[in-house]
Amino acid sequence: MMAGMTDTPHPLHDRHAETLNRALTAITERGYWSAYPESPSPRVYGETAAADGKVAFEAYLGGNFPLDQPGDGDRVTTETSPFGVELNVSYPHATADQLVAAASAALPAWRDAGPQTRVGVCLEILDRLHKNIFELANAVQFTSGQAFVMAFQAGGAHALDRALEALAYAYAEMTRHPGTAGWEKPAGKGDPLRMTKTFHVVPRGVALVIGCNTFPTWNSYPGLFASLVTGNPVVVKPHPRAVLPLAVTVRYAREVLTEAGFDPNLVLLAPEAPGEKLASTLALHPAVRIVDFTGSTEYGDWLEANARQATVYTEKAGLNTVVIDSTDDFTGMCRNLGFTLTLYSGQMCTTSQNILIPRDGIDTDQGRKSFDEVAAGIAAAVDKLTADPARGVELTGAIVNDGVLERLAEVTKVGDPVLESRTVEHPSFPGAVVRTPTVVKLDASDTATYSQEWFGPISFAIATDSTAHSLEILRSTVGEKGALTAAVYSTDSAVLDATENAAIEVGVHLSGNLTGGVFVNQSAAFSDFHGSGANAAANAALTDGAFVANRFRIVQTRRHG
Amino acid sequence: MMAGMTDTPHPLHDRHAETLNRALTAITERGYWSAYPESPSPRVYGETAAADGKVAFEAYLGGNFPLDQPGDGDRVTTETSPFGVELNVSYPHATADQLVAAASAALPAWRDAGPQTRVGVCLEILDRLHKNIFELANAVQFTSGQAFVMAFQAGGAHALDRALEALAYAYAEMTRHPGTAGWEKPAGKGDPLRMTKTFHVVPRGVALVIGCNTFPTWNSYPGLFASLVTGNPVVVKPHPRAVLPLAVTVRYAREVLTEAGFDPNLVLLAPEAPGEKLASTLALHPAVRIVDFTGSTEYGDWLEANARQATVYTEKAGLNTVVIDSTDDFTGMCRNLGFTLTLYSGQMCTTSQNILIPRDGIDTDQGRKSFDEVAAGIAAAVDKLTADPARGVELTGAIVNDGVLERLAEVTKVGDPVLESRTVEHPSFPGAVVRTPTVVKLDASDTATYSQEWFGPISFAIATDSTAHSLEILRSTVGEKGALTAAVYSTDSAVLDATENAAIEVGVHLSGNLTGGVFVNQSAAFSDFHGSGANAAANAALTDGAFVANRFRIVQTRRHG
């Protein structure tokens, strides 16, 4: 009985089968692998790719973004570039009901297409985005304030890698059982009981992705593609200050969907007018069954408490912590931490904030270093990276919004600066808002200050009674407020073990003795998990089985024979 | 750095490796497989097993149940057997804080033992329970009211199969990545970047299992063992009327844990005094991070809304539906449905309630049958199975509680009975409360009556305008209230397809044209999913990836080298 759905693969499945298979291997090995080269070099991407991407980006400025989706006729323009560049891109507006209706209408055919076809189409979307990676990188750069190379990598290649990682997990989960199984139960001397069982992968409903200002693509892609490949139409609600990267994404996704014979309304952009609260209206819509969000703890908590009809994945604020006990490479440690604090002016959800150092100092390969010397060593590393404006801005990028500037002003009142933040003139973009990082000395007793997140180029060198005391602070602050990253520096294996135990207890990923070209604020797709879901900073990890398994259900039909 | 946890397998892992591997294969194939024989025959279990189990069960009656766990010194006795047998087993009471404190203290060593050891210990627990399956079956029979063979099968062998299935999914999920991975990233002409990454499986916290009256083991085991094997200590809160089956379970689990060198407080019994609301106190405890519940929609909804610190898995009420369009085996259809309605007096969460039949009748192999003839055919099949009290009670068992009797009284006011419920004297247990099923005629317009669950031996033959109308009712009632099962009878492939589409839309598992020895109310572990998580009757399925993936998190540590 029951014809139901077919799962004959689409030609796009075959076209990308090798990539998919390699990604499926990568998620079981979790060693090094990447599908999308992170170097923007012309040797990799061709001589004209960079210029073509820039032209494509500039063509959007001051105009109506080309998006043929249902809407109410209004247009929305909300972006201001941290680089001071005039954007003025105008996006077509739609109401929550219009978006949900269009998405819902697109669902049945996409569901019935089955996992093999859906993953092929999604891989083609990634391929299309990759072909337009420079355009995407420019869009990320000029909305987030990231410097170009970082925007290319984090906003382009790495975002695509994370998307592919999510696709691989979701595909593995959907196909861990066969689509059909025979069941034959012995029945004594009689004929066995025979049944044929069909297992349908059924999406949850409409999915909502709420993007953030700093990493509009990287943080949105895993949820977007995990939801889409499992059969859920996706409404993409970008941050009002970082619409363009997701508009470009939605544009190419719709293009591929149309070419593949599906309703383009499987992916819709939901640009938000000022004060409209479209995200909240969508998140509470009864048809919206999945929400992915990156942003503030306050709004993430609100979503978890109120979007009860949906499965809600949140990444929120945290207190990323470094425990410094001792080191056999003082210069390397300072240089490594200095880079972390400098990159994108510390505006990463993974940037270290609380650096815990015994007030009596630490043992190093350069002899005993006092608390002040350790703090000064880190500060000097930051200073060196930012001393030359032309080189500095290629690391710091620009300040994403006024909230960061307000915190920079506020933090001058709370402790002694080891390093003050400086205003830098951007050599290429006179309107860019650039600030170098500040490092502020605190005492362990200043709990009220360092037990909140100071998002931006702000970190604290905190004097503790001992490394044991530092670990207590790690446990209590991360245990309460969460963190996405932690690091430890020690030459003592007992300290490393104790820190690892503390990290496991509070559920934070830990990096040990990073002194080279790997940084605590960076995670590699297919190998490092981003977030754990085991503390208050995030209720899920990118990307693991738990991130994908609840995005669909299995509905079974069975019959004799 | 970071010694951390080891995962050298415990000898118990090796002892049960073959069972585990076979189970891991079964969950990828989802064909027929069972690890625990369902026949209570002496040829399978030995000549003395049944008698020994009965003796062991009877030794508990009227005494203090042997359980050496922390407590407050009070004792609790709350069970009344549906068979009228005096139970009077007294259980040691503990407060929520005592239970959570003892469970929390047991967590670190269990977490650090790693997946290989934990799965070995859990498999040994299943083996120990299997060695005591007759004791368990008696405990299930005399608390739930199930007849002996059913108690042996559903409460013993099938419950153990479902537990093993949950273990296999959880083990697969925990071990889909290696514990340690090398990462080597090319770095141009320089040395590659090298990192070693360790992925720790970290439990969520204390898990709570809230058992039900009708299937104290079958419905509890998947959550219990999925939580335990992923590192979470489990507090087992039995239904006050079905404590003994879970007390026996906890007893043997603690015995095995102790033998394996672990803290027995990894599994604790939480017997509840009348009016104490211990389940709610436990469910809201901040340390309780996982809750598994089977029972009423009202309480399941309360848990989902209030136990916000926990991941909550619920199985609640629903409207199990049968669509009758036509059949080429009228006798087989009636016999099959009659058995479903009769088994355990319809007191299964999977028993059909709403049987939708066109008021103009249906085509069958015996010619056209009117609505009344179809209803009468099903009623006659029930009547035949229950006509002889001695044979009948071995199918119906006894009535689990007074709520069922109240509904049986209530339903006489709402429609015309095709078949009235009868009181039956149990030949062996004079105090047993036995009732045969009633089938009541309703019209499709009697929505208020059939759109609520009438748990117990109550089903409705509902006259609809047409099969299309029946499908509308399936969509609207199951769409709103949920269902665990649906069935369809039709000789028309278009009707079967349309029913399948409706089932997919409302997320209910569908059986087609069952006329032989497979029944809509029965699901086979390792092959059939129980519940889908895709409608209001349950927010998860037994047992799939989504059921296990959120019971632990991965916390990563990385270092150079």
Tab-separated table of N, CA, C and O in Angstrom, chain A residues 1-3 5 27-28 31-32 38 169 173 177-178 182-183 185 197 200 304-305 308 496-497 500 504 508-513 515 519 522 527-529 532-533 539 545 550 553-558 560, chain B residues 1-3 5 27-28 31 38 169 173 177-178 182-185 197 200 304-305 308 496-497 500 504 508-513 515 519 522 527-529 532-533 539 545 550 553-558 560:
chain	number	residue	atom	x	y	z
A	1	MET	N	0.838	-1.201	0.000
A	1	MET	CA	0.000	0.000	0.000
A	1	MET	C	0.866	1.242	0.000
A	1	MET	O	2.085	1.193	0.039
A	2	MET	N	0.233	2.366	-0.028
A	2	MET	CA	0.850	3.621	0.336
A	2	MET	C	2.048	3.987	-0.524
A	2	MET	O	3.195	3.701	-0.192
A	3	ALA	N	1.747	4.605	-1.612
A	3	ALA	CA	2.822	5.051	-2.490
A	3	ALA	C	3.686	6.059	-1.759
A	3	ALA	O	4.859	5.838	-1.527
A	5	MET	N	6.009	8.959	-0.519
A	5	MET	CA	7.116	9.739	-1.025
A	5	MET	C	8.131	8.847	-1.727
A	5	MET	O	8.326	7.706	-1.366
A	27	ILE	N	33.131	14.077	9.834
A	27	ILE	CA	32.427	14.204	11.124
A	27	ILE	C	32.586	12.958	11.989
A	27	ILE	O	32.303	13.008	13.191
A	28	THR	N	33.004	11.856	11.406
A	28	THR	CA	33.300	10.700	12.268
A	28	THR	C	34.741	10.752	12.771
A	28	THR	O	35.026	10.209	13.827
A	31	GLY	N	39.138	15.123	12.603
A	31	GLY	CA	40.482	15.660	12.415
A	31	GLY	C	40.394	16.890	11.514
A	31	GLY	O	39.331	17.497	11.385
A	32	TYR	N	41.505	17.237	10.844
A	32	TYR	CA	41.489	18.418	9.997
A	32	TYR	C	40.849	18.107	8.650
A	32	TYR	O	41.226	17.162	7.973
A	38	GLU	N	40.382	28.723	2.526
A	38	GLU	CA	40.227	29.928	3.320
A	38	GLU	C	41.115	31.070	2.831
A	38	GLU	O	41.020	32.178	3.345
A	169	TYR	N	25.874	16.116	9.355
A	169	TYR	CA	25.234	15.535	10.542
A	169	TYR	C	23.756	15.245	10.283
A	169	TYR	O	23.231	14.199	10.671
A	173	GLU	N	21.886	11.649	10.177
A	173	GLU	CA	20.792	11.349	11.109
A	173	GLU	C	19.549	10.891	10.346
A	173	GLU	O	18.866	9.952	10.763
A	177	HIS	N	18.626	5.022	9.376
A	177	HIS	CA	17.754	3.879	9.115
A	177	HIS	C	17.467	3.836	7.629
A	177	HIS	O	17.449	4.868	6.975
A	178	PRO	N	17.154	2.662	7.118
A	178	PRO	CA	16.717	2.611	5.714
A	178	PRO	C	15.341	3.268	5.588
A	178	PRO	O	14.618	3.416	6.576
A	182	GLY	N	12.061	-4.663	5.816
A	182	GLY	CA	11.236	-5.851	5.964
A	182	GLY	C	11.347	-6.371	7.388
A	182	GLY	O	12.405	-6.252	8.020
A	183	TRP	N	10.264	-6.935	7.885
A	183	TRP	CA	10.226	-7.435	9.271
A	183	TRP	C	9.583	-8.806	9.208
A	183	TRP	O	8.488	-8.954	8.666
A	185	LYS	N	8.896	-12.056	11.635
A	185	LYS	CA	8.983	-12.594	12.985
A	185	LYS	C	8.569	-14.058	12.968
A	185	LYS	O	7.465	-14.376	12.524
A	197	LYS	N	7.835	-2.039	6.410
A	197	LYS	CA	7.744	-0.785	7.166
A	197	LYS	C	8.444	0.325	6.403
A	197	LYS	O	9.535	0.132	5.878
A	200	HIS	N	9.252	7.546	7.183
A	200	HIS	CA	9.248	8.843	6.520
A	200	HIS	C	9.943	9.884	7.388
A	200	HIS	O	9.603	10.021	8.573
A	304	GLU	N	13.640	31.201	24.700
A	304	GLU	CA	13.501	29.883	25.331
A	304	GLU	C	12.244	29.826	26.203
A	304	GLU	O	11.562	28.807	26.257
A	305	ALA	N	11.948	30.933	26.866
A	305	ALA	CA	10.798	30.935	27.775
A	305	ALA	C	9.473	31.073	27.039
A	305	ALA	O	8.446	30.597	27.521
A	308	ARG	N	7.494	28.513	23.036
A	308	ARG	CA	7.313	27.169	23.580
A	308	ARG	C	6.825	26.179	22.541
A	308	ARG	O	6.945	24.961	22.723
A	496	LEU	N	46.908	21.325	34.957
A	496	LEU	CA	46.182	21.080	33.705
A	496	LEU	C	45.020	20.115	33.948
A	496	LEU	O	43.903	20.330	33.457
A	497	ASP	N	45.265	19.072	34.718
A	497	ASP	CA	44.192	18.118	35.035
A	497	ASP	C	43.075	18.789	35.831
A	497	ASP	O	41.890	18.575	35.564
A	500	GLU	N	41.117	20.937	33.585
A	500	GLU	CA	40.267	20.118	32.723
A	500	GLU	C	39.035	19.629	33.497
A	500	GLU	O	37.908	19.665	32.975
A	504	ILE	N	35.222	20.474	32.499
A	504	ILE	CA	34.203	19.439	32.279
A	504	ILE	C	32.995	19.702	33.176
A	504	ILE	O	31.847	19.587	32.746
A	508	VAL	N	32.675	23.735	29.566
A	508	VAL	CA	33.264	24.682	28.611
A	508	VAL	C	34.448	24.030	27.907
A	508	VAL	O	35.231	23.303	28.523
A	509	HIS	N	34.558	24.276	26.610
A	509	HIS	CA	35.696	23.763	25.849
A	509	HIS	C	36.969	24.460	26.315
A	509	HIS	O	36.990	25.682	26.491
A	510	LEU	N	38.048	23.683	26.440
A	510	LEU	CA	39.288	24.187	27.039
A	510	LEU	C	40.450	24.002	26.085
A	510	LEU	O	40.654	22.918	25.531
A	511	SER	N	41.229	25.064	25.910
A	511	SER	CA	42.477	24.977	25.151
A	511	SER	C	43.642	25.077	26.124
A	511	SER	O	43.625	25.911	27.033
A	512	GLY	N	44.659	24.240	25.913
A	512	GLY	CA	45.787	24.209	26.840
A	512	GLY	C	47.060	24.718	26.200
A	512	GLY	O	47.440	24.255	25.120
A	513	ASN	N	47.700	25.680	26.861
A	513	ASN	CA	49.043	26.152	26.472
A	513	ASN	C	49.151	26.521	25.008
A	513	ASN	O	50.089	26.107	24.326
A	515	THR	N	50.398	28.620	22.235
A	515	THR	CA	51.464	29.606	22.080
A	515	THR	C	51.800	29.845	20.616
A	515	THR	O	52.654	30.678	20.311
A	519	PHE	N	44.354	29.681	18.155
A	519	PHE	CA	43.914	30.661	19.131
A	519	PHE	C	42.618	30.209	19.791
A	519	PHE	O	41.780	29.575	19.147
A	522	GLN	N	39.220	30.748	18.137
A	522	GLN	CA	38.911	30.172	16.828
A	522	GLN	C	38.597	28.690	16.964
A	522	GLN	O	39.277	27.967	17.687
A	527	SER	N	36.133	19.648	13.276
A	527	SER	CA	37.020	19.153	14.320
A	527	SER	C	36.634	19.739	15.675
A	527	SER	O	36.285	19.018	16.592
A	528	ASP	N	36.690	21.059	15.804
A	528	ASP	CA	36.308	21.683	17.077
A	528	ASP	C	34.807	21.867	17.156
A	528	ASP	O	34.173	22.294	16.186
A	529	PHE	N	34.256	21.612	18.322
A	529	PHE	CA	32.871	21.998	18.567
A	529	PHE	C	32.840	23.446	19.028
A	529	PHE	O	33.734	23.906	19.738
A	532	SER	N	28.974	24.193	23.786
A	532	SER	CA	28.777	22.806	24.208
A	532	SER	C	27.312	22.501	24.493
A	532	SER	O	26.911	21.347	24.477
A	533	GLY	N	26.533	23.530	24.751
A	533	GLY	CA	25.180	23.281	25.253
A	533	GLY	C	25.168	22.877	26.708
A	533	GLY	O	24.112	22.563	27.259
A	539	ASN	N	22.689	26.707	24.420
A	539	ASN	CA	21.963	25.481	24.770
A	539	ASN	C	22.200	24.367	23.758
A	539	ASN	O	21.558	23.320	23.827
A	545	GLY	N	25.263	15.751	16.891
A	545	GLY	CA	24.026	15.025	16.677
A	545	GLY	C	22.829	15.709	17.321
A	545	GLY	O	21.739	15.750	16.749
A	550	ASN	N	16.609	16.799	16.451
A	550	ASN	CA	15.242	17.236	16.734
A	550	ASN	C	14.642	18.109	15.646
A	550	ASN	O	13.589	18.705	15.853
A	553	ARG	N	11.158	14.445	12.440
A	553	ARG	CA	10.634	13.278	13.134
A	553	ARG	C	10.508	12.149	12.119
A	553	ARG	O	10.463	12.397	10.920
A	554	ILE	N	10.432	10.948	12.631
A	554	ILE	CA	10.180	9.803	11.762
A	554	ILE	C	8.736	9.379	11.946
A	554	ILE	O	8.296	9.142	13.080
A	555	VAL	N	8.012	9.301	10.857
A	555	VAL	CA	6.643	8.783	10.892
A	555	VAL	C	6.644	7.496	10.084
A	555	VAL	O	7.110	7.459	8.947
A	556	GLN	N	6.134	6.471	10.710
A	556	GLN	CA	6.243	5.123	10.164
A	556	GLN	C	4.904	4.652	9.617
A	556	GLN	O	3.860	4.911	10.206
A	557	THR	N	4.957	3.961	8.476
A	557	THR	CA	3.768	3.250	8.002
A	557	THR	C	4.164	1.788	7.838
A	557	THR	O	5.304	1.471	7.521
A	558	ARG	N	3.221	0.908	8.109
A	558	ARG	CA	3.526	-0.524	7.966
A	558	ARG	C	2.318	-1.250	7.391
A	558	ARG	O	1.177	-0.832	7.579
A	560	HIS	N	1.146	-5.483	5.858
A	560	HIS	CA	1.516	-6.879	5.668
A	560	HIS	C	2.326	-7.041	4.393
A	560	HIS	O	2.154	-6.290	3.447
B	1	MET	N	48.970	17.358	27.876
B	1	MET	CA	48.317	17.798	29.115
B	1	MET	C	47.110	16.913	29.453
B	1	MET	O	46.719	16.056	28.671
B	2	MET	N	46.520	17.202	30.544
B	2	MET	CA	45.163	16.784	30.834
B	2	MET	C	44.937	15.275	30.758
B	2	MET	O	44.540	14.722	29.731
B	3	ALA	N	45.230	14.671	31.866
B	3	ALA	CA	44.996	13.239	31.931
B	3	ALA	C	43.511	12.950	31.774
B	3	ALA	O	43.077	12.308	30.842
B	5	MET	N	39.801	11.704	31.849
B	5	MET	CA	39.093	10.443	31.982
B	5	MET	C	39.715	9.362	31.121
B	5	MET	O	40.244	9.637	30.056
B	27	ILE	N	19.523	-1.559	15.085
B	27	ILE	CA	18.977	-0.197	14.978
B	27	ILE	C	19.319	0.454	13.633
B	27	ILE	O	18.701	1.460	13.283
B	28	THR	N	20.268	-0.085	12.929
B	28	THR	CA	20.481	0.448	11.575
B	28	THR	C	19.597	-0.250	10.553
B	28	THR	O	19.267	0.336	9.530
B	31	GLY	N	14.816	-4.152	11.093
B	31	GLY	CA	14.011	-5.330	10.779
B	31	GLY	C	13.660	-6.038	12.083
B	31	GLY	O	13.680	-5.438	13.150
B	38	GLU	N	10.301	-13.846	24.257
B	38	GLU	CA	9.030	-13.373	24.799
B	38	GLU	C	8.143	-14.514	25.286
B	38	GLU	O	7.082	-14.267	25.855
B	169	TYR	N	21.176	3.059	20.827
B	169	TYR	CA	21.171	4.409	20.254
B	169	TYR	C	22.102	5.340	21.017
B	169	TYR	O	22.846	6.127	20.429
B	173	GLU	N	25.495	7.131	19.686
B	173	GLU	CA	25.615	8.594	19.685
B	173	GLU	C	26.867	9.035	20.441
B	173	GLU	O	27.570	9.951	20.008
B	177	HIS	N	31.992	9.898	17.442
B	177	HIS	CA	33.310	10.502	17.271
B	177	HIS	C	34.295	9.708	18.106
B	177	HIS	O	33.936	9.141	19.122
B	178	PRO	N	35.564	9.749	17.714
B	178	PRO	CA	36.558	9.122	18.584
B	178	PRO	C	36.714	9.933	19.872
B	178	PRO	O	36.331	11.101	19.929
B	182	GLY	N	43.590	13.586	16.261
B	182	GLY	CA	44.691	14.458	15.870
B	182	GLY	C	44.202	15.414	14.789
B	182	GLY	O	43.331	15.064	13.980
B	183	TRP	N	44.744	16.617	14.800
B	183	TRP	CA	44.341	17.653	13.835
B	183	TRP	C	45.614	18.270	13.296
B	183	TRP	O	46.458	18.709	14.080
B	184	GLU	N	45.774	18.227	12.000
B	184	GLU	CA	47.009	18.732	11.405
B	184	GLU	C	46.642	19.584	10.214
B	184	GLU	O	46.177	19.079	9.191
B	185	LYS	N	46.853	20.879	10.367
B	185	LYS	CA	46.440	21.818	9.323
B	185	LYS	C	47.659	22.308	8.571
B	185	LYS	O	48.584	22.835	9.191
B	197	LYS	N	43.029	16.664	20.178
B	197	LYS	CA	41.732	17.070	20.722
B	197	LYS	C	41.077	15.891	21.431
B	197	LYS	O	41.080	14.778	20.916
B	200	HIS	N	35.124	14.794	25.504
B	200	HIS	CA	34.573	14.158	26.696
B	200	HIS	C	33.051	14.095	26.604
B	200	HIS	O	32.406	15.113	26.348
B	304	GLU	N	6.390	20.130	30.970
B	304	GLU	CA	7.039	20.844	29.868
B	304	GLU	C	7.082	22.348	30.142
B	304	GLU	O	8.057	23.020	29.820
B	305	ALA	N	6.018	22.867	30.752
B	305	ALA	CA	5.946	24.307	30.989
B	305	ALA	C	6.794	24.733	32.186
B	305	ALA	O	7.278	25.865	32.237
B	308	ARG	N	11.705	23.806	33.425
B	308	ARG	CA	12.415	24.492	32.348
B	308	ARG	C	13.925	24.286	32.419
B	308	ARG	O	14.634	24.491	31.446
B	496	LEU	N	-5.498	4.514	0.523
B	496	LEU	CA	-4.326	4.223	1.356
B	496	LEU	C	-3.307	5.358	1.259
B	496	LEU	O	-2.744	5.793	2.266
B	497	ASP	N	-3.089	5.844	0.047
B	497	ASP	CA	-2.166	6.969	-0.129
B	497	ASP	C	-2.661	8.213	0.606
B	497	ASP	O	-1.882	8.913	1.256
B	500	GLU	N	-2.142	7.818	4.200
B	500	GLU	CA	-0.726	7.969	4.529
B	500	GLU	C	-0.330	9.439	4.546
B	500	GLU	O	0.381	9.900	5.453
B	504	ILE	N	1.150	11.414	7.750
B	504	ILE	CA	2.423	12.146	7.729
B	504	ILE	C	2.201	13.581	8.194
B	504	ILE	O	2.979	14.120	8.977
B	508	VAL	N	1.487	10.773	12.795
B	508	VAL	CA	1.106	9.567	13.535
B	508	VAL	C	1.502	8.319	12.740
B	508	VAL	O	1.375	8.279	11.516
B	509	HIS	N	2.020	7.335	13.439
B	509	HIS	CA	2.374	6.073	12.795
B	509	HIS	C	1.100	5.369	12.335
B	509	HIS	O	0.117	5.295	13.071
B	510	LEU	N	1.158	4.799	11.129
B	510	LEU	CA	-0.031	4.242	10.488
B	510	LEU	C	0.185	2.780	10.137
B	510	LEU	O	1.197	2.428	9.540
B	511	SER	N	-0.791	1.945	10.488
B	511	SER	CA	-0.781	0.542	10.073
B	511	SER	C	-1.877	0.350	9.030
B	511	SER	O	-2.985	0.854	9.195
B	512	GLY	N	-1.540	-0.401	7.984
B	512	GLY	CA	-2.499	-0.578	6.899
B	512	GLY	C	-2.998	-2.008	6.796
B	512	GLY	O	-2.199	-2.945	6.768
B	513	ASN	N	-4.333	-2.162	6.785
B	513	ASN	CA	-4.976	-3.463	6.509
B	513	ASN	C	-4.450	-4.598	7.383
B	513	ASN	O	-4.126	-5.681	6.887
B	515	THR	N	-4.854	-7.660	9.374
B	515	THR	CA	-5.901	-8.678	9.507
B	515	THR	C	-5.362	-9.945	10.160
B	515	THR	O	-6.115	-10.887	10.381
B	519	PHE	N	-0.885	-6.237	15.436
B	519	PHE	CA	-1.980	-5.390	15.895
B	519	PHE	C	-1.515	-3.945	16.015
B	519	PHE	O	-0.361	-3.678	16.369
B	522	GLN	N	0.367	-2.694	19.096
B	522	GLN	CA	1.649	-3.277	19.477
B	522	GLN	C	2.764	-2.750	18.597
B	522	GLN	O	2.612	-2.642	17.381
B	527	SER	N	12.348	-2.178	15.574
B	527	SER	CA	11.756	-2.042	14.246
B	527	SER	C	10.717	-0.925	14.231
B	527	SER	O	10.863	0.052	13.507
B	528	ASP	N	9.678	-1.071	15.037
B	528	ASP	CA	8.656	-0.026	15.081
B	528	ASP	C	9.075	1.094	16.030
B	528	ASP	O	9.564	0.832	17.128
B	529	PHE	N	8.807	2.320	15.624
B	529	PHE	CA	8.926	3.431	16.562
B	529	PHE	C	7.632	3.547	17.346
B	529	PHE	O	6.543	3.324	16.822
B	532	SER	N	5.904	9.462	17.872
B	532	SER	CA	6.741	10.080	16.851
B	532	SER	C	7.373	11.371	17.345
B	532	SER	O	8.378	11.812	16.789
B	533	GLY	N	6.788	11.972	18.365
B	533	GLY	CA	7.228	13.310	18.743
B	533	GLY	C	6.693	14.375	17.808
B	533	GLY	O	7.013	15.549	17.951
B	539	ASN	N	6.228	14.051	22.896
B	539	ASN	CA	7.191	14.991	22.304
B	539	ASN	C	8.475	14.297	21.889
B	539	ASN	O	9.452	14.954	21.529
B	545	GLY	N	17.396	8.670	17.435
B	545	GLY	CA	18.533	9.526	17.768
B	545	GLY	C	18.129	10.719	18.613
B	545	GLY	O	18.853	11.114	19.535
B	550	ASN	N	20.285	14.461	23.304
B	550	ASN	CA	20.348	15.567	24.260
B	550	ASN	C	20.576	15.122	25.696
B	550	ASN	O	20.449	15.928	26.616
B	553	ARG	N	26.423	16.010	26.704
B	553	ARG	CA	27.067	17.015	25.884
B	553	ARG	C	28.510	16.586	25.650
B	553	ARG	O	29.026	15.747	26.395
B	554	ILE	N	29.116	17.156	24.648
B	554	ILE	CA	30.532	16.909	24.408
B	554	ILE	C	31.304	18.139	24.854
B	554	ILE	O	30.999	19.248	24.419
B	555	VAL	N	32.255	17.922	25.730
B	555	VAL	CA	33.148	19.009	26.133
B	555	VAL	C	34.538	18.646	25.627
B	555	VAL	O	35.034	17.544	25.866
B	556	GLN	N	35.123	19.584	24.929
B	556	GLN	CA	36.359	19.331	24.204
B	556	GLN	C	37.534	19.987	24.902
B	556	GLN	O	37.421	21.108	25.387
B	557	THR	N	38.660	19.288	24.932
B	557	THR	CA	39.910	19.928	25.339
B	557	THR	C	40.902	19.736	24.204
B	557	THR	O	40.858	18.742	23.490
B	558	ARG	N	41.763	20.707	24.014
B	558	ARG	CA	42.756	20.602	22.936
B	558	ARG	C	44.071	21.192	23.406
B	558	ARG	O	44.096	22.076	24.261
B	560	HIS	N	48.465	21.600	21.925
B	560	HIS	CA	49.434	21.382	20.852
B	560	HIS	C	49.924	19.944	20.873
B	560	HIS	O	49.960	19.304	21.927
